[in-house]
Amino acid sequence: MTAPLTPDERRAELADGLAALRARIGAACAAAGRDAAELTLIAVTKTFPASDVRLLAGLGVTEVGENRDQEARPKAAECADLPLTWHFVGRLQTNKARAVAGYADVIHSVDRSRLVRALSDAAARDGRTLRCLVQVSLDPAEAAEGRGGAAPDAAPGLADEIAAADALELGGVMAVAPLGADPRPAFARLAEVAADIRRNHPDARIVSAGMSGDLEQAIACGATHLRVGTALLGGRRAIVR
Ligand SMILES: *Cc1c(COP(=O)(O)O)cnc(C)c1O
């Protein structure tokens, strides 16, 4: 067992992680002929405490991501004084839509019509507008079970539903690379789906793709938003549920 870090030590560790990550993103952008200013970094803070979110905000991070309502809700409440945009990136049950709509600004995981309706109703009741991304499954059909995401063919229709919903705004698309396969062709497929959706919805420019292990490939394929946990905050401990 190592002793827990003091807040100053943790701040220094996060500052180092952020500098290394920005250098990695810069190199990937240079290799892809892209401007790093086109990329938005979302710090995925799941399993890490609100104190880390506060330290990251002090280091200039403005976007944070979470994947479970039970954890995200109290964390967002503890950090309500900070100028942060909250991204919900995990699978979302319809019965959690109302809770998540109360603190999240962007929902990355919209993958079915029922969820579009639930989020729209919840946001309208709160007098809020939620930005929603269509989560696209890049898994082969037999592996897609339980991983979330709409089939690529279904994504444009879902995008139309989000765009037509009262309290929702269509932001674009999101995907997680397939397990155990080269992420590049999958992210290229996502770029095609995104371009297809932009034909009817030119403002839906977000392509949320790229995590700690595959952000270079995502940048090469046109990602606009990176969701990074481990490479910034360190390894996650197992969560006790
Ligand atoms: C946890 C998570 C991430 C971040 O993953 P890392 O590999 O730690 O960077 C990104 N997206 C989603 C949907 C996640 O659940």
PDB file of N, CA and C in Angstrom, residues 16-30 36 215-216:
ATOM      1  N   ASP A  16       0.744  16.814 -14.862  1.00  0.00           N
ATOM      2  CA  ASP A  16       1.644  16.029 -15.718  1.00  0.00           C
ATOM      3  C   ASP A  16       0.845  15.206 -16.729  1.00  0.00           C
ATOM      4  N   GLY A  17      -0.227  14.567 -16.241  1.00  0.00           N
ATOM      5  CA  GLY A  17      -1.068  13.748 -17.122  1.00  0.00           C
ATOM      6  C   GLY A  17      -1.673  14.592 -18.236  1.00  0.00           C
ATOM      7  N   LEU A  18      -2.107  15.792 -17.880  1.00  0.00           N
ATOM      8  CA  LEU A  18      -2.730  16.676 -18.862  1.00  0.00           C
ATOM      9  C   LEU A  18      -1.703  17.145 -19.895  1.00  0.00           C
ATOM     10  N   ALA A  19      -0.497  17.476 -19.425  1.00  0.00           N
ATOM     11  CA  ALA A  19       0.547  17.929 -20.354  1.00  0.00           C
ATOM     12  C   ALA A  19       0.923  16.803 -21.313  1.00  0.00           C
ATOM     13  N   ALA A  20       1.071  15.589 -20.777  1.00  0.00           N
ATOM     14  CA  ALA A  20       1.435  14.457 -21.633  1.00  0.00           C
ATOM     15  C   ALA A  20       0.321  14.164 -22.646  1.00  0.00           C
ATOM     16  N   LEU A  21      -0.920  14.270 -22.184  1.00  0.00           N
ATOM     17  CA  LEU A  21      -2.052  14.009 -23.069  1.00  0.00           C
ATOM     18  C   LEU A  21      -2.132  15.070 -24.168  1.00  0.00           C
ATOM     19  N   ARG A  22      -1.944  16.322 -23.796  1.00  0.00           N
ATOM     20  CA  ARG A  22      -1.990  17.390 -24.809  1.00  0.00           C
ATOM     21  C   ARG A  22      -0.871  17.207 -25.836  1.00  0.00           C
ATOM     22  N   ALA A  23       0.300  16.750 -25.378  1.00  0.00           N
ATOM     23  CA  ALA A  23       1.407  16.502 -26.315  1.00  0.00           C
ATOM     24  C   ALA A  23       1.031  15.369 -27.272  1.00  0.00           C
ATOM     25  N   ARG A  24       0.404  14.320 -26.728  1.00  0.00           N
ATOM     26  CA  ARG A  24      -0.019  13.184 -27.555  1.00  0.00           C
ATOM     27  C   ARG A  24      -1.057  13.623 -28.593  1.00  0.00           C
ATOM     28  N   ILE A  25      -2.008  14.438 -28.155  1.00  0.00           N
ATOM     29  CA  ILE A  25      -3.038  14.935 -29.075  1.00  0.00           C
ATOM     30  C   ILE A  25      -2.387  15.829 -30.143  1.00  0.00           C
ATOM     31  N   GLY A  26      -1.435  16.658 -29.712  1.00  0.00           N
ATOM     32  CA  GLY A  26      -0.743  17.544 -30.655  1.00  0.00           C
ATOM     33  C   GLY A  26      -0.004  16.746 -31.718  1.00  0.00           C
ATOM     34  N   ALA A  27       0.672  15.681 -31.300  1.00  0.00           N
ATOM     35  CA  ALA A  27       1.416  14.855 -32.254  1.00  0.00           C
ATOM     36  C   ALA A  27       0.458  14.152 -33.212  1.00  0.00           C
ATOM     37  N   ALA A  28      -0.663  13.661 -32.683  1.00  0.00           N
ATOM     38  CA  ALA A  28      -1.638  12.974 -33.539  1.00  0.00           C
ATOM     39  C   ALA A  28      -2.253  13.953 -34.539  1.00  0.00           C
ATOM     40  N   CYS A  29      -2.496  15.174 -34.102  1.00  0.00           N
ATOM     41  CA  CYS A  29      -3.046  16.195 -35.012  1.00  0.00           C
ATOM     42  C   CYS A  29      -2.030  16.530 -36.099  1.00  0.00           C
ATOM     43  N   ALA A  30      -0.761  16.669 -35.712  1.00  0.00           N
ATOM     44  CA  ALA A  30       0.278  16.981 -36.691  1.00  0.00           C
ATOM     45  C   ALA A  30       0.353  15.858 -37.731  1.00  0.00           C
ATOM     46  N   ALA A  36      -4.986  21.202 -33.615  1.00  0.00           N
ATOM     47  CA  ALA A  36      -5.415  20.698 -32.296  1.00  0.00           C
ATOM     48  C   ALA A  36      -6.564  21.530 -31.728  1.00  0.00           C
ATOM     49  N   LEU A 215      -6.963   7.178 -29.312  1.00  0.00           N
ATOM     50  CA  LEU A 215      -7.257   8.553 -29.707  1.00  0.00           C
ATOM     51  C   LEU A 215      -6.540   8.965 -30.991  1.00  0.00           C
ATOM     52  N   GLU A 216      -5.367   8.383 -31.276  1.00  0.00           N
ATOM     53  CA  GLU A 216      -4.664   8.717 -32.523  1.00  0.00           C
ATOM     54  C   GLU A 216      -5.504   8.320 -33.746  1.00  0.00           C
TER      55      GLU A 216
END
